[in-house]
């Protein structure tokens, strides 16, 4: 029997780094150097078979934190099929972030369609399979074009028509590019945002149960209204015209609600927004946005109370699943939503096109 090969010199390989947008609980695929401290190659009969024993292998599973340190330290812990694999970071060649479960392009397009209807701007039109939205320049979501139809392409005539539409309104051209629908390299633009994680979770009658949220969150009074108050609009984007904020935030092509929490003096200390819209496949999606808590009142589970209230409202309005859109580099929000049952569905980002 041949001896297990020693690992190739890691200095000859570019060092792998944990993706900045990977969080505990995310599904990843890790390629690593086979060695004494790393898991054995899982393939009984690699195809094609190597001339000698394989020097690299890979593992797909869910990223775990070290319970004792709350970090990844020098070792990656990957849960695969109920078993935890330990991989030294020095043996890692590459790490790639995956959706929580396999997702088809059609499912990405379906969810993006529902999300676009939840934030369509104050006017919109279709151009070559793209939904083109304008909202007076307030928010990227309401002032960007997104490729929702399978016929959408990034050819020159289409991009020119989109550009002309925005030019007529004095707005720059901003494209929302969900992964796998349109390749960024085909639009000739520049990144205009960090990567955005679209996180989802299922809803049912127990969507706001104590198992999801701290018990103290049930003691907080969350008021819902069909339109945003001036205070709600001002808190969402201080300094922006409140009428514009109200018009854009209230423009969902579906049922929408606005959450507020006030303190003993009547001062606004937390907000949230939710809209229920249907995708082309008929799934009713609850989109949660504008979740905000006054910094002086954080760590009191107020955001938990708002999210629980909005999810329960969504269930009563027929929502089957919920989604949030979180910038990947927002570590606080990324971990917070994942701990409340949300998981990565797909990613997106914005491109600015001249």
Coordinates of C-alpha atoms in Angstrom, one line a residue:
X1 CA 0.0 0.0 0.0
X2 CA 1.4 3.4 -1.0
X3 CA 1.9 6.0 1.7
X4 CA -0.4 9.0 1.9
X5 CA 1.4 11.9 0.1
X6 CA 2.6 14.9 2.1
X7 CA 1.1 18.2 1.2
X8 CA 2.7 20.3 -1.5
X9 CA 4.5 23.4 -0.2
X10 CA 1.8 25.9 0.5
X11 CA 4.2 28.7 -0.3
X12 CA 3.9 27.7 -4.0
X13 CA 0.2 28.4 -4.0
X14 CA -1.5 31.8 -3.6
X15 CA -2.9 32.0 0.0
X16 CA -6.6 31.4 0.2
X17 CA -8.7 33.7 2.3
X18 CA -12.2 33.2 3.8
X19 CA -14.5 35.2 1.5
X20 CA -15.4 38.5 3.2
X21 CA -19.1 37.8 2.5
X22 CA -19.2 34.3 4.1
X23 CA -20.9 34.0 7.4
X24 CA -21.3 31.1 9.9
X25 CA -24.1 28.9 8.6
X26 CA -23.4 29.7 4.9
X27 CA -22.8 26.8 2.5
X28 CA -19.3 26.8 0.9
X29 CA -17.1 24.6 -1.2
X30 CA -13.5 24.4 0.0
X31 CA -10.6 23.1 -2.0
X32 CA -7.7 22.0 0.1
X33 CA -4.4 20.2 0.0
X34 CA -4.6 16.6 1.2
X35 CA -2.2 16.0 4.1
X36 CA -1.9 14.6 7.6
X37 CA -4.0 17.4 9.2
X38 CA -6.6 17.6 6.5
X39 CA -9.5 15.3 5.7
X40 CA -8.8 12.4 3.4
X41 CA -9.9 12.6 -0.2
X42 CA -13.6 11.5 -0.3
X43 CA -13.5 10.2 -3.8
X44 CA -12.9 6.4 -3.9
X45 CA -12.3 6.5 -7.6
X46 CA -11.4 10.0 -8.8
X47 CA -12.2 10.5 -12.5
X48 CA -9.9 11.0 -14.2
X49 CA -7.6 8.9 -11.9
X50 CA -4.4 10.7 -11.0
X51 CA -1.1 9.1 -11.8
X52 CA -0.3 9.1 -8.1
X53 CA -2.6 9.7 -5.1
X54 CA -4.5 13.0 -5.3
X55 CA -2.8 16.1 -3.8
X56 CA -6.0 18.1 -3.5
X57 CA -9.7 17.5 -2.7
X58 CA -12.7 19.5 -1.8
X59 CA -15.6 19.5 0.6
X60 CA -19.0 21.2 0.4
X61 CA -20.9 22.0 3.5
X62 CA -21.9 24.6 6.1
X63 CA -19.4 26.9 7.7
X64 CA -19.2 26.7 11.5
X65 CA -17.7 29.0 14.0
X66 CA -15.4 27.6 16.7
X67 CA -17.5 27.5 19.8
X68 CA -14.7 28.4 22.1
X69 CA -13.5 31.5 20.3
X70 CA -16.4 32.6 18.2
X71 CA -14.1 32.9 15.2
X72 CA -12.4 30.7 12.5
X73 CA -8.9 31.0 14.0
X74 CA -6.5 28.8 12.0
X75 CA -9.0 26.1 11.2
X76 CA -12.1 25.9 9.1
X77 CA -14.9 23.7 10.5
X78 CA -17.3 22.5 7.8
X79 CA -20.4 20.5 8.5
X80 CA -21.1 18.0 5.8
X81 CA -23.9 15.4 6.1
X82 CA -24.0 15.7 9.9
X83 CA -20.2 15.3 10.2
X84 CA -17.8 18.1 11.1
X85 CA -14.7 18.3 9.0
X86 CA -11.7 20.2 10.3
X87 CA -9.4 21.8 7.6
X88 CA -6.3 23.8 8.5
X89 CA -6.4 27.3 6.9
X90 CA -2.8 26.8 5.7
X91 CA -4.1 23.8 3.6
X92 CA -6.9 25.7 2.0
X93 CA -6.5 26.5 -1.7
X94 CA -9.8 28.2 -2.5
X95 CA -13.2 28.9 -0.8
X96 CA -16.4 29.7 -2.7
X97 CA -19.7 30.9 -1.3
X98 CA -22.8 28.9 -2.4
X99 CA -26.5 29.4 -1.9
X100 CA -27.9 27.6 1.1
X101 CA -29.4 25.0 -1.2
X102 CA -29.1 24.7 -5.0
X103 CA -31.1 27.4 -6.8
X104 CA -32.1 27.5 -10.4
X105 CA -31.8 30.7 -12.5
X106 CA -35.5 30.6 -12.9
X107 CA -35.9 30.8 -9.1
X108 CA -33.6 33.8 -8.9
X109 CA -35.5 35.6 -11.7
X110 CA -38.8 34.7 -9.9
X111 CA -37.8 36.2 -6.6
X112 CA -36.2 39.2 -8.2
X113 CA -39.5 39.9 -10.0
X114 CA -41.4 39.9 -6.7
X115 CA -38.8 42.1 -5.1
X116 CA -38.9 44.6 -8.0
X117 CA -42.7 44.9 -7.6
X118 CA -42.2 45.6 -3.9
X119 CA -39.9 48.6 -4.8
X120 CA -40.9 49.7 -8.3
X121 CA -40.2 53.5 -8.0
X122 CA -42.8 56.1 -8.9
X123 CA -42.7 55.2 -12.6
X124 CA -41.4 52.2 -14.5
X125 CA -41.5 50.7 -18.0
X126 CA -40.2 47.6 -19.8
X127 CA -37.2 47.9 -22.2
X128 CA -36.0 44.7 -23.9
X129 CA -36.9 42.5 -21.0
X130 CA -35.6 44.9 -18.3
X131 CA -37.8 46.5 -15.8
X132 CA -36.6 50.1 -15.7
X133 CA -37.6 52.1 -12.6
X134 CA -37.3 55.7 -11.5
X135 CA -38.0 57.3 -8.1
X136 CA -36.6 60.8 -8.2
X137 CA -33.1 59.5 -7.4
X138 CA -34.1 58.2 -4.0
X139 CA -32.6 54.7 -3.3
X140 CA -30.8 52.4 -5.7
X141 CA -33.7 49.9 -5.8
X142 CA -36.2 52.5 -7.1
X143 CA -33.8 54.0 -9.7
X144 CA -32.3 51.0 -11.4
X145 CA -33.0 48.6 -14.3
X146 CA -33.2 44.9 -13.5
X147 CA -33.3 42.1 -16.1
X148 CA -36.4 40.1 -15.2
X149 CA -37.6 38.5 -18.5
X150 CA -35.7 35.6 -20.0
X151 CA -35.4 37.7 -23.2
X152 CA -33.3 40.4 -21.4
X153 CA -29.8 41.0 -22.9
X154 CA -27.1 43.6 -22.4
X155 CA -26.7 44.4 -26.1
X156 CA -25.9 47.9 -27.3
X157 CA -29.4 48.9 -28.5
X158 CA -31.0 47.8 -25.2
X159 CA -28.5 49.6 -23.1
X160 CA -28.8 52.7 -25.2
X161 CA -32.6 52.7 -24.8
X162 CA -32.3 52.3 -21.1
X163 CA -29.8 55.1 -21.0
X164 CA -32.1 57.4 -23.0
X165 CA -35.0 56.7 -20.6
X166 CA -32.9 57.7 -17.6
X167 CA -31.4 60.7 -19.4
X168 CA -34.9 62.1 -20.0
X169 CA -35.4 62.1 -16.2
X170 CA -32.0 63.5 -15.4
X171 CA -30.9 60.3 -13.7
X172 CA -27.7 58.2 -14.1
X173 CA -27.9 54.7 -15.5
X174 CA -27.8 52.1 -12.7
X175 CA -28.3 48.4 -13.4
X176 CA -29.2 45.8 -10.8
X177 CA -27.5 42.6 -11.8
X178 CA -28.6 39.4 -9.9
X179 CA -26.1 36.7 -10.2
X180 CA -26.3 34.4 -13.3
X181 CA -28.9 36.5 -15.1
X182 CA -26.7 39.0 -16.8
X183 CA -22.9 38.9 -16.6
X184 CA -21.4 42.2 -15.4
X185 CA -18.7 42.1 -18.0
X186 CA -21.3 42.4 -20.8
X187 CA -22.6 45.8 -19.6
X188 CA -19.3 47.7 -19.7
X189 CA -20.0 49.5 -16.4
X190 CA -18.4 50.0 -13.0
X191 CA -19.4 48.4 -9.7
X192 CA -21.7 50.9 -7.9
X193 CA -22.4 48.9 -4.7
X194 CA -21.0 46.1 -2.6
X195 CA -22.3 42.6 -3.2
X196 CA -25.8 42.3 -1.9
X197 CA -27.0 39.1 -0.3
X198 CA -30.6 38.1 -0.8
X199 CA -31.5 36.1 2.2
X200 CA -34.8 34.1 2.4
X201 CA -36.7 31.9 4.9
X202 CA -40.0 30.1 4.8
X203 CA -43.1 31.5 6.6
X204 CA -45.9 29.7 8.4
X205 CA -48.3 30.4 11.2
X206 CA -45.5 30.2 13.7
X207 CA -43.2 32.5 11.8
X208 CA -42.9 34.9 14.8
X209 CA -42.7 32.2 17.5
X210 CA -40.5 32.4 20.5
X211 CA -38.1 29.9 18.9
X212 CA -37.1 32.6 16.4
X213 CA -37.1 35.7 18.6
X214 CA -36.1 36.6 22.2
X215 CA -39.1 36.5 24.6
X216 CA -38.5 40.2 25.5
X217 CA -39.4 41.2 21.9
X218 CA -43.1 40.3 22.6
X219 CA -43.3 43.0 25.2
X220 CA -42.6 45.8 22.7
X221 CA -45.6 47.6 21.1
X222 CA -45.1 47.8 17.3
X223 CA -47.7 49.9 15.4
X224 CA -48.5 49.2 11.8
X225 CA -49.9 51.7 9.3
X226 CA -50.7 51.5 5.5
X227 CA -48.7 54.7 4.8
X228 CA -45.5 56.1 6.2
X229 CA -45.8 59.1 8.6
X230 CA -43.6 62.1 8.1
X231 CA -41.5 60.9 11.0
X232 CA -41.1 57.5 9.5
X233 CA -39.9 59.0 6.2
X234 CA -37.5 61.4 7.9
X235 CA -35.9 58.6 9.9
X236 CA -35.4 56.4 6.8
X237 CA -33.3 59.0 5.0
X238 CA -32.6 62.1 7.1
X239 CA -32.4 65.2 4.9
X240 CA -34.4 63.8 2.0
X241 CA -37.7 65.3 1.0
X242 CA -40.2 63.3 3.1
X243 CA -42.9 63.5 0.3
X244 CA -40.5 61.8 -2.1
X245 CA -39.6 59.1 0.5
X246 CA -43.2 58.4 1.1
X247 CA -44.0 58.2 -2.6
X248 CA -41.2 55.8 -3.3
X249 CA -41.6 53.6 -0.2
X250 CA -45.4 53.5 -0.6
X251 CA -45.3 52.5 -4.3
X252 CA -45.3 48.8 -3.9
X253 CA -47.4 46.9 -6.4
X254 CA -48.9 44.8 -3.6
X255 CA -49.9 45.2 0.0
X256 CA -47.5 47.3 2.1
X257 CA -47.3 48.3 5.7
X258 CA -45.0 50.6 7.8
X259 CA -44.0 49.7 11.3
X260 CA -43.1 52.2 14.1
X261 CA -42.1 51.9 17.7
X262 CA -42.1 54.9 20.1
X263 CA -40.7 55.3 23.6
X264 CA -42.4 56.6 26.7
X265 CA -42.1 60.2 25.5
X266 CA -43.6 59.5 22.1
X267 CA -40.3 59.8 20.2
X268 CA -39.8 57.4 17.3
X269 CA -37.1 54.8 18.1
X270 CA -37.6 52.1 15.5
X271 CA -39.1 51.5 12.0
X272 CA -39.6 48.9 9.4
X273 CA -41.4 48.3 6.1
X274 CA -42.9 45.2 4.6
X275 CA -44.6 44.4 1.3
X276 CA -46.3 41.3 0.0
X277 CA -46.0 40.8 -3.8
X278 CA -46.4 37.8 -6.0
X279 CA -43.8 36.3 -8.3
X280 CA -44.6 35.1 -11.8
X281 CA -44.8 31.5 -10.5
X282 CA -47.4 32.6 -8.0
X283 CA -45.4 32.6 -4.8
X284 CA -46.4 35.4 -2.4
X285 CA -43.2 36.9 -1.0
X286 CA -42.8 39.1 2.0
X287 CA -40.1 41.7 1.5
X288 CA -38.7 43.3 4.7
X289 CA -36.9 46.6 4.3
X290 CA -36.1 49.8 6.2
X291 CA -35.5 48.0 9.5
X292 CA -33.9 50.7 11.8
X293 CA -33.5 51.2 15.5
X294 CA -32.2 54.4 17.2
X295 CA -28.7 53.7 18.4
X296 CA -29.6 54.8 21.9
X297 CA -32.2 52.0 22.1
X298 CA -30.3 49.1 20.5
X299 CA -29.6 45.7 22.3
X300 CA -33.2 45.8 23.7
X301 CA -34.6 43.4 21.0
X302 CA -36.6 46.1 19.4
X303 CA -35.6 45.1 15.9
X304 CA -36.7 41.5 16.8
X305 CA -40.1 42.8 17.8
X306 CA -40.4 44.8 14.5
X307 CA -39.3 41.8 12.4
X308 CA -41.6 39.4 14.2
X309 CA -44.6 41.8 13.8
X310 CA -43.9 42.2 10.1
X311 CA -43.5 38.5 9.5
X312 CA -46.8 37.8 11.3
X313 CA -48.5 40.5 9.3
X314 CA -47.1 38.9 6.1
X315 CA -48.5 35.5 7.1
X316 CA -52.0 37.0 7.5
X317 CA -51.7 38.6 4.1
X318 CA -50.8 35.3 2.4
X319 CA -47.0 35.4 2.3
X320 CA -45.4 32.0 2.0
X321 CA -41.7 33.1 2.2
X322 CA -39.8 36.2 3.3
X323 CA -36.6 37.8 1.9
X324 CA -34.3 40.6 2.9
X325 CA -31.5 42.3 0.9
X326 CA -28.4 42.9 2.9
X327 CA -25.0 44.3 1.8
X328 CA -22.5 41.6 2.2
X329 CA -20.0 43.7 4.1
X330 CA -22.7 44.6 6.8
X331 CA -21.5 42.0 9.2
X332 CA -23.9 43.0 12.0
X333 CA -27.0 42.7 9.8
X334 CA -25.6 39.6 8.0
X335 CA -25.2 37.6 11.2
X336 CA -28.4 39.0 12.7
X337 CA -30.7 37.9 9.9
X338 CA -29.0 34.5 9.6
X339 CA -29.6 33.8 13.3
X340 CA -33.3 34.5 12.7
X341 CA -33.7 31.8 10.1
X342 CA -32.7 33.6 6.9
X343 CA -30.2 31.9 4.6
X344 CA -28.5 32.9 1.3
X345 CA -30.6 32.5 -1.8
X346 CA -28.4 34.4 -4.3
X347 CA -26.4 37.5 -4.6
X348 CA -26.7 40.7 -6.7
X349 CA -25.0 44.0 -7.1
X350 CA -25.3 47.3 -9.0
X351 CA -23.3 48.6 -11.9
X352 CA -23.1 52.2 -13.1
X353 CA -23.1 52.6 -16.8
X354 CA -22.0 55.7 -18.6

